[in-house]
Amino acid sequence: DVKVTQSSRYLVKRTGEKVFLECVQDMDHENMFWYRQDPGLGLRLIYFSYDVKMKEKGDIPEGYSVSREKKERFSLILESASTNQTSMYLCASSFPRVGGYTFGSGTRLTVV
Amino acid sequence: QQQVKQSPQSLIVQKGGISIINCAYENTAFDYFPWYQQFPGKGPALLIAIRPDVSEKKEGRFTISFNKSAKQFSLHIMDSQPGDSATYFCAARGDSSYKLIFGSGTRLLVRP
């Protein structure tokens, strides 16, 4: 069974902390994505990567950065966590231009 | 031109009824239209998808209807069941794009 695995289901962090969210996929997908999901706002794209070490900004990249050193792993970094970054974070992966995404189960991040 | 507009925001249906969720798009370059189903605490999962060369696709109780001239597509859930209660997202992608553009989501509640 193909999988996208997010390292944490729930995280609580303090304002100003540097936060790492990890995502691993076992499908040999080239593309990987980070979304955040908030009530009433749907899924908003933060960053995506179409190859190792390649990344592009999505719709809401401010306050975030990403790292993709290996094909199967895509990390989202909150440089200095703020309370407005409290959200559900979803990682997804796909082949280029073929089919849909496979999503992970999400990480619910609370910044206090 | 990149938006996908989804309605309604929420929907309540009696068991055995038909649930209908609608999406509209502007970009005529879109050529792949998936629907995702998301249960609470889980990531979205691909439910069914269609390409614009067909007007309808059916998988079990789930049907996508596609109207290319009107730039609209809809999800019909026949014989709706309480287990169908979830949030549904439509999406679209162009053939030259890595990214899916998501609708804002519809929260479906099927009453017993």
PDB file of C-alpha atoms in Angstrom:
ATOM      1  CA  ASP A   1       0.000   0.000   0.000  1.00  0.00           C
ATOM      2  CA  VAL A   2       1.487   3.325  -1.082  1.00  0.00           C
ATOM      3  CA  LYS A   3       2.031   5.838   1.642  1.00  0.00           C
ATOM      4  CA  VAL A   4       2.803   9.395   2.515  1.00  0.00           C
ATOM      5  CA  THR A   5       3.892   9.505   6.117  1.00  0.00           C
ATOM      6  CA  GLN A   6       3.990  12.621   8.240  1.00  0.00           C
ATOM      7  CA  SER A   7       6.166  12.268  11.279  1.00  0.00           C
ATOM      8  CA  SER A   8       3.813  13.782  13.845  1.00  0.00           C
ATOM      9  CA  ARG A   9       0.031  13.782  14.165  1.00  0.00           C
ATOM     10  CA  TYR A  10      -0.027  16.501  16.820  1.00  0.00           C
ATOM     11  CA  LEU A  11       2.545  19.113  17.782  1.00  0.00           C
ATOM     12  CA  VAL A  12       2.476  21.918  20.320  1.00  0.00           C
ATOM     13  CA  LYS A  13       5.195  24.537  19.999  1.00  0.00           C
ATOM     14  CA  ARG A  14       5.942  27.884  21.577  1.00  0.00           C
ATOM     15  CA  THR A  15       5.959  31.200  19.756  1.00  0.00           C
ATOM     16  CA  GLY A  16       9.377  31.878  18.258  1.00  0.00           C
ATOM     17  CA  GLU A  17      10.468  28.256  18.101  1.00  0.00           C
ATOM     18  CA  LYS A  18      11.875  26.787  14.904  1.00  0.00           C
ATOM     19  CA  VAL A  19       9.600  23.937  13.854  1.00  0.00           C
ATOM     20  CA  PHE A  20      10.305  21.078  11.470  1.00  0.00           C
ATOM     21  CA  LEU A  21       7.523  19.040   9.875  1.00  0.00           C
ATOM     22  CA  GLU A  22       8.703  15.930   8.095  1.00  0.00           C
ATOM     23  CA  CYS A  23       7.105  14.036   5.240  1.00  0.00           C
ATOM     24  CA  VAL A  24       8.252  10.797   3.603  1.00  0.00           C
ATOM     25  CA  GLN A  25       6.742   9.021   0.593  1.00  0.00           C
ATOM     26  CA  ASP A  26       7.494   5.537  -0.669  1.00  0.00           C
ATOM     27  CA  MET A  27       6.061   5.850  -4.201  1.00  0.00           C
ATOM     28  CA  ASP A  28       9.114   7.293  -5.997  1.00  0.00           C
ATOM     29  CA  HIS A  29       7.070  10.416  -6.765  1.00  0.00           C
ATOM     30  CA  GLU A  30       8.920  13.388  -8.235  1.00  0.00           C
ATOM     31  CA  ASN A  31       6.488  15.993  -6.913  1.00  0.00           C
ATOM     32  CA  MET A  32       5.872  16.800  -3.285  1.00  0.00           C
ATOM     33  CA  PHE A  33       3.675  19.481  -1.763  1.00  0.00           C
ATOM     34  CA  TRP A  34       2.918  21.167   1.547  1.00  0.00           C
ATOM     35  CA  TYR A  35      -0.558  22.549   2.200  1.00  0.00           C
ATOM     36  CA  ARG A  36      -2.204  24.062   5.196  1.00  0.00           C
ATOM     37  CA  GLN A  37      -5.879  23.549   5.879  1.00  0.00           C
ATOM     38  CA  ASP A  38      -7.968  25.995   7.846  1.00  0.00           C
ATOM     39  CA  PRO A  39     -11.750  26.038   8.361  1.00  0.00           C
ATOM     40  CA  GLY A  40     -13.474  27.964   5.596  1.00  0.00           C
ATOM     41  CA  LEU A  41     -10.258  28.482   3.645  1.00  0.00           C
ATOM     42  CA  GLY A  42      -9.823  25.026   2.134  1.00  0.00           C
ATOM     43  CA  LEU A  43      -6.372  23.808   1.125  1.00  0.00           C
ATOM     44  CA  ARG A  44      -3.737  26.456   0.548  1.00  0.00           C
ATOM     45  CA  LEU A  45      -0.419  25.596  -1.075  1.00  0.00           C
ATOM     46  CA  ILE A  46       2.654  26.673   0.877  1.00  0.00           C
ATOM     47  CA  TYR A  47       5.519  25.197  -1.177  1.00  0.00           C
ATOM     48  CA  PHE A  48       6.084  22.434  -3.645  1.00  0.00           C
ATOM     49  CA  SER A  49       9.046  20.582  -5.056  1.00  0.00           C
ATOM     50  CA  TYR A  50       9.294  18.908  -8.459  1.00  0.00           C
ATOM     51  CA  ASP A  51      12.722  17.363  -7.949  1.00  0.00           C
ATOM     52  CA  VAL A  52      15.455  16.912  -5.369  1.00  0.00           C
ATOM     53  CA  LYS A  53      16.773  20.285  -4.213  1.00  0.00           C
ATOM     54  CA  MET A  54      14.174  22.071  -6.367  1.00  0.00           C
ATOM     55  CA  LYS A  55      11.372  24.084  -4.801  1.00  0.00           C
ATOM     56  CA  GLU A  56       8.815  26.672  -5.734  1.00  0.00           C
ATOM     57  CA  LYS A  57       6.689  28.981  -3.641  1.00  0.00           C
ATOM     58  CA  GLY A  58       3.012  28.319  -3.462  1.00  0.00           C
ATOM     59  CA  ASP A  59       0.277  30.761  -2.547  1.00  0.00           C
ATOM     60  CA  ILE A  60       1.243  31.414   1.087  1.00  0.00           C
ATOM     61  CA  PRO A  61       5.022  30.885   1.524  1.00  0.00           C
ATOM     62  CA  GLU A  62       5.622  33.703   4.016  1.00  0.00           C
ATOM     63  CA  GLY A  63       7.062  32.448   7.285  1.00  0.00           C
ATOM     64  CA  TYR A  64       7.901  29.040   5.852  1.00  0.00           C
ATOM     65  CA  SER A  65      10.795  27.363   4.089  1.00  0.00           C
ATOM     66  CA  VAL A  66      11.318  23.846   2.768  1.00  0.00           C
ATOM     67  CA  SER A  67      14.067  21.337   2.222  1.00  0.00           C
ATOM     68  CA  ARG A  68      14.287  18.404  -0.152  1.00  0.00           C
ATOM     69  CA  GLU A  69      17.637  16.675   0.039  1.00  0.00           C
ATOM     70  CA  LYS A  70      16.323  13.238  -0.935  1.00  0.00           C
ATOM     71  CA  LYS A  71      13.576  12.290  -3.368  1.00  0.00           C
ATOM     72  CA  GLU A  72      11.419  10.616  -0.740  1.00  0.00           C
ATOM     73  CA  ARG A  73      11.619  13.325   1.951  1.00  0.00           C
ATOM     74  CA  PHE A  74      10.202  16.859   1.990  1.00  0.00           C
ATOM     75  CA  SER A  75      10.479  18.995   5.088  1.00  0.00           C
ATOM     76  CA  LEU A  76       8.530  22.106   5.996  1.00  0.00           C
ATOM     77  CA  ILE A  77      10.276  24.571   8.295  1.00  0.00           C
ATOM     78  CA  LEU A  78       8.640  27.301  10.326  1.00  0.00           C
ATOM     79  CA  GLU A  79      11.559  29.624  10.952  1.00  0.00           C
ATOM     80  CA  SER A  80       9.963  31.360  13.953  1.00  0.00           C
ATOM     81  CA  ALA A  81       6.584  29.926  14.804  1.00  0.00           C
ATOM     82  CA  SER A  82       3.722  32.333  15.381  1.00  0.00           C
ATOM     83  CA  THR A  83       0.207  31.771  16.669  1.00  0.00           C
ATOM     84  CA  ASN A  84      -1.277  32.445  13.216  1.00  0.00           C
ATOM     85  CA  GLN A  85       0.557  29.348  11.986  1.00  0.00           C
ATOM     86  CA  THR A  86      -1.647  27.151  14.150  1.00  0.00           C
ATOM     87  CA  SER A  87      -3.225  24.900  11.555  1.00  0.00           C
ATOM     88  CA  MET A  88      -3.488  21.446  10.002  1.00  0.00           C
ATOM     89  CA  TYR A  89      -0.529  20.807   7.713  1.00  0.00           C
ATOM     90  CA  LEU A  90      -0.879  18.296   4.887  1.00  0.00           C
ATOM     91  CA  CYS A  91       1.883  16.794   2.804  1.00  0.00           C
ATOM     92  CA  ALA A  92       1.154  15.261  -0.611  1.00  0.00           C
ATOM     93  CA  SER A  93       3.069  13.672  -3.450  1.00  0.00           C
ATOM     94  CA  SER A  94       2.429  12.817  -7.085  1.00  0.00           C
ATOM     95  CA  PHE A  95       3.974  11.903 -10.404  1.00  0.00           C
ATOM     96  CA  PRO A  96       4.418  14.879 -12.756  1.00  0.00           C
ATOM     97  CA  ARG A  97       1.189  15.734 -14.570  1.00  0.00           C
ATOM     98  CA  VAL A  98      -0.222  12.261 -14.065  1.00  0.00           C
ATOM     99  CA  GLY A  99      -3.093  11.411 -11.776  1.00  0.00           C
ATOM    100  CA  GLY A 100      -3.863  12.993  -8.474  1.00  0.00           C
ATOM    101  CA  TYR A 101      -2.078  13.506  -5.223  1.00  0.00           C
ATOM    102  CA  THR A 102      -1.591  11.078  -2.388  1.00  0.00           C
ATOM    103  CA  PHE A 103      -1.933  12.895   0.917  1.00  0.00           C
ATOM    104  CA  GLY A 104      -0.530  12.117   4.320  1.00  0.00           C
ATOM    105  CA  SER A 105      -2.763  12.080   7.396  1.00  0.00           C
ATOM    106  CA  GLY A 106      -1.734  15.567   8.428  1.00  0.00           C
ATOM    107  CA  THR A 107       0.001  17.241  11.339  1.00  0.00           C
ATOM    108  CA  ARG A 108      -2.104  19.400  13.600  1.00  0.00           C
ATOM    109  CA  LEU A 109       0.221  22.127  14.846  1.00  0.00           C
ATOM    110  CA  THR A 110      -0.680  24.390  17.725  1.00  0.00           C
ATOM    111  CA  VAL A 111       1.553  27.374  18.461  1.00  0.00           C
ATOM    112  CA  VAL A 112       1.086  28.828  21.936  1.00  0.00           C
TER     113      VAL A 112
ATOM    114  CA  GLN B   1      -8.452  32.304 -14.003  1.00  0.00           C
ATOM    115  CA  GLN B   2      -6.815  29.884 -11.621  1.00  0.00           C
ATOM    116  CA  GLN B   3      -9.742  29.559  -9.253  1.00  0.00           C
ATOM    117  CA  VAL B   4     -12.063  26.654  -8.779  1.00  0.00           C
ATOM    118  CA  LYS B   5     -15.316  27.712  -7.126  1.00  0.00           C
ATOM    119  CA  GLN B   6     -17.145  25.075  -5.103  1.00  0.00           C
ATOM    120  CA  SER B   7     -20.666  25.084  -3.692  1.00  0.00           C
ATOM    121  CA  PRO B   8     -22.385  24.587  -1.372  1.00  0.00           C
ATOM    122  CA  GLN B   9     -20.147  25.131   1.627  1.00  0.00           C
ATOM    123  CA  SER B  10     -22.189  22.634   3.629  1.00  0.00           C
ATOM    124  CA  LEU B  11     -24.883  20.120   2.800  1.00  0.00           C
ATOM    125  CA  ILE B  12     -27.253  18.008   4.860  1.00  0.00           C
ATOM    126  CA  VAL B  13     -28.920  15.026   3.200  1.00  0.00           C
ATOM    127  CA  GLN B  14     -31.135  12.265   4.528  1.00  0.00           C
ATOM    128  CA  LYS B  15     -29.954   8.677   4.263  1.00  0.00           C
ATOM    129  CA  GLY B  16     -30.834   7.303   0.854  1.00  0.00           C
ATOM    130  CA  GLY B  17     -30.953  10.728  -0.772  1.00  0.00           C
ATOM    131  CA  ILE B  18     -28.772  12.200  -3.499  1.00  0.00           C
ATOM    132  CA  SER B  19     -25.931  14.542  -2.555  1.00  0.00           C
ATOM    133  CA  ILE B  20     -24.832  17.015  -5.225  1.00  0.00           C
ATOM    134  CA  ILE B  21     -21.760  19.216  -5.018  1.00  0.00           C
ATOM    135  CA  ASN B  22     -20.902  21.657  -7.779  1.00  0.00           C
ATOM    136  CA  CYS B  23     -17.665  23.206  -9.024  1.00  0.00           C
ATOM    137  CA  ALA B  24     -16.945  25.810 -11.682  1.00  0.00           C
ATOM    138  CA  TYR B  25     -13.673  26.864 -13.281  1.00  0.00           C
ATOM    139  CA  GLU B  26     -12.433  29.529 -15.657  1.00  0.00           C
ATOM    140  CA  ASN B  27      -9.187  28.189 -17.082  1.00  0.00           C
ATOM    141  CA  THR B  28      -9.915  26.266 -20.286  1.00  0.00           C
ATOM    142  CA  ALA B  29      -6.447  24.685 -20.098  1.00  0.00           C
ATOM    143  CA  PHE B  30      -7.543  22.509 -17.179  1.00  0.00           C
ATOM    144  CA  ASP B  31      -7.686  18.885 -18.295  1.00  0.00           C
ATOM    145  CA  TYR B  32      -7.900  16.805 -15.132  1.00  0.00           C
ATOM    146  CA  PHE B  33     -10.653  17.098 -12.531  1.00  0.00           C
ATOM    147  CA  PRO B  34     -10.432  14.961  -9.386  1.00  0.00           C
ATOM    148  CA  TRP B  35     -12.625  14.833  -6.314  1.00  0.00           C
ATOM    149  CA  TYR B  36     -11.201  14.170  -2.874  1.00  0.00           C
ATOM    150  CA  GLN B  37     -12.943  12.882   0.239  1.00  0.00           C
ATOM    151  CA  GLN B  38     -11.654  13.786   3.679  1.00  0.00           C
ATOM    152  CA  PHE B  39     -12.772  12.268   6.964  1.00  0.00           C
ATOM    153  CA  PRO B  40     -12.073  14.070  10.253  1.00  0.00           C
ATOM    154  CA  GLY B  41      -8.474  13.643  11.366  1.00  0.00           C
ATOM    155  CA  LYS B  42      -7.389  12.210   8.016  1.00  0.00           C
ATOM    156  CA  GLY B  43      -5.808  13.581   4.884  1.00  0.00           C
ATOM    157  CA  PRO B  44      -7.898  13.908   1.706  1.00  0.00           C
ATOM    158  CA  ALA B  45      -8.128  10.754  -0.397  1.00  0.00           C
ATOM    159  CA  LEU B  46      -8.738  10.600  -4.131  1.00  0.00           C
ATOM    160  CA  LEU B  47     -12.332   9.530  -4.720  1.00  0.00           C
ATOM    161  CA  ILE B  48     -12.917   9.792  -8.451  1.00  0.00           C
ATOM    162  CA  ALA B  49     -11.514  11.814 -11.352  1.00  0.00           C
ATOM    163  CA  ILE B  50     -12.503  12.761 -14.891  1.00  0.00           C
ATOM    164  CA  ARG B  51     -10.899  14.182 -18.020  1.00  0.00           C
ATOM    165  CA  PRO B  52     -12.856  16.545 -20.289  1.00  0.00           C
ATOM    166  CA  ASP B  53     -13.168  14.096 -23.164  1.00  0.00           C
ATOM    167  CA  VAL B  54     -16.086  12.394 -21.366  1.00  0.00           C
ATOM    168  CA  SER B  55     -19.242  13.912 -19.893  1.00  0.00           C
ATOM    169  CA  GLU B  56     -19.768  11.457 -17.077  1.00  0.00           C
ATOM    170  CA  LYS B  57     -17.842   8.938 -15.010  1.00  0.00           C
ATOM    171  CA  LYS B  58     -19.390   6.568 -12.527  1.00  0.00           C
ATOM    172  CA  GLU B  59     -17.765   4.502  -9.793  1.00  0.00           C
ATOM    173  CA  GLY B  60     -20.249   2.738  -7.591  1.00  0.00           C
ATOM    174  CA  ARG B  61     -22.535   5.314  -5.977  1.00  0.00           C
ATOM    175  CA  PHE B  62     -20.268   8.216  -7.006  1.00  0.00           C
ATOM    176  CA  THR B  63     -20.690   9.991 -10.357  1.00  0.00           C
ATOM    177  CA  ILE B  64     -18.902  12.971 -11.855  1.00  0.00           C
ATOM    178  CA  SER B  65     -20.874  14.956 -14.400  1.00  0.00           C
ATOM    179  CA  PHE B  66     -18.799  17.248 -16.616  1.00  0.00           C
ATOM    180  CA  ASN B  67     -20.075  20.140 -18.756  1.00  0.00           C
ATOM    181  CA  LYS B  68     -17.163  21.456 -20.799  1.00  0.00           C
ATOM    182  CA  SER B  69     -19.066  24.298 -22.465  1.00  0.00           C
ATOM    183  CA  ALA B  70     -20.310  25.619 -19.129  1.00  0.00           C
ATOM    184  CA  LYS B  71     -16.957  24.934 -17.450  1.00  0.00           C
ATOM    185  CA  GLN B  72     -18.681  23.131 -14.615  1.00  0.00           C
ATOM    186  CA  PHE B  73     -18.426  19.720 -13.035  1.00  0.00           C
ATOM    187  CA  SER B  74     -20.310  18.106 -10.193  1.00  0.00           C
ATOM    188  CA  LEU B  75     -20.186  15.141  -7.857  1.00  0.00           C
ATOM    189  CA  HIS B  76     -23.334  13.126  -7.312  1.00  0.00           C
ATOM    190  CA  ILE B  77     -23.542  10.650  -4.449  1.00  0.00           C
ATOM    191  CA  MET B  78     -26.470   8.311  -4.947  1.00  0.00           C
ATOM    192  CA  ASP B  79     -28.161   6.529  -2.035  1.00  0.00           C
ATOM    193  CA  SER B  80     -26.155   8.657   0.413  1.00  0.00           C
ATOM    194  CA  GLN B  81     -25.120   6.892   3.607  1.00  0.00           C
ATOM    195  CA  PRO B  82     -24.061   8.213   7.035  1.00  0.00           C
ATOM    196  CA  GLY B  83     -20.598   6.836   6.275  1.00  0.00           C
ATOM    197  CA  ASP B  84     -20.362   9.312   3.392  1.00  0.00           C
ATOM    198  CA  SER B  85     -20.353  12.180   5.905  1.00  0.00           C
ATOM    199  CA  ALA B  86     -17.068  13.925   5.167  1.00  0.00           C
ATOM    200  CA  THR B  87     -15.605  17.009   3.529  1.00  0.00           C
ATOM    201  CA  TYR B  88     -15.374  16.877  -0.255  1.00  0.00           C
ATOM    202  CA  PHE B  89     -12.954  18.891  -2.374  1.00  0.00           C
ATOM    203  CA  CYS B  90     -13.033  19.333  -6.115  1.00  0.00           C
ATOM    204  CA  ALA B  91      -9.817  20.200  -7.931  1.00  0.00           C
ATOM    205  CA  ALA B  92      -8.462  20.924 -11.396  1.00  0.00           C
ATOM    206  CA  ARG B  93      -5.092  20.855 -13.130  1.00  0.00           C
ATOM    207  CA  GLY B  94      -3.786  22.014 -16.486  1.00  0.00           C
ATOM    208  CA  ASP B  95      -1.616  19.775 -18.650  1.00  0.00           C
ATOM    209  CA  SER B  96       1.423  22.002 -18.216  1.00  0.00           C
ATOM    210  CA  SER B  97       1.120  22.345 -14.461  1.00  0.00           C
ATOM    211  CA  TYR B  98       2.392  20.383 -11.506  1.00  0.00           C
ATOM    212  CA  LYS B  99      -0.268  21.756  -9.232  1.00  0.00           C
ATOM    213  CA  LEU B 100      -3.857  20.949  -8.450  1.00  0.00           C
ATOM    214  CA  ILE B 101      -6.104  23.941  -7.806  1.00  0.00           C
ATOM    215  CA  PHE B 102      -8.583  23.032  -5.067  1.00  0.00           C
ATOM    216  CA  GLY B 103     -12.078  24.230  -4.367  1.00  0.00           C
ATOM    217  CA  SER B 104     -12.905  25.478  -0.890  1.00  0.00           C
ATOM    218  CA  GLY B 105     -14.580  22.244   0.208  1.00  0.00           C
ATOM    219  CA  THR B 106     -18.084  21.044   1.072  1.00  0.00           C
ATOM    220  CA  ARG B 107     -18.919  19.534   4.418  1.00  0.00           C
ATOM    221  CA  LEU B 108     -21.509  16.799   3.853  1.00  0.00           C
ATOM    222  CA  LEU B 109     -23.637  15.399   6.666  1.00  0.00           C
ATOM    223  CA  VAL B 110     -25.864  12.429   5.908  1.00  0.00           C
ATOM    224  CA  ARG B 111     -28.523  11.979   8.578  1.00  0.00           C
ATOM    225  CA  PRO B 112     -29.625   8.435   9.473  1.00  0.00           C
TER     226      PRO B 112
END
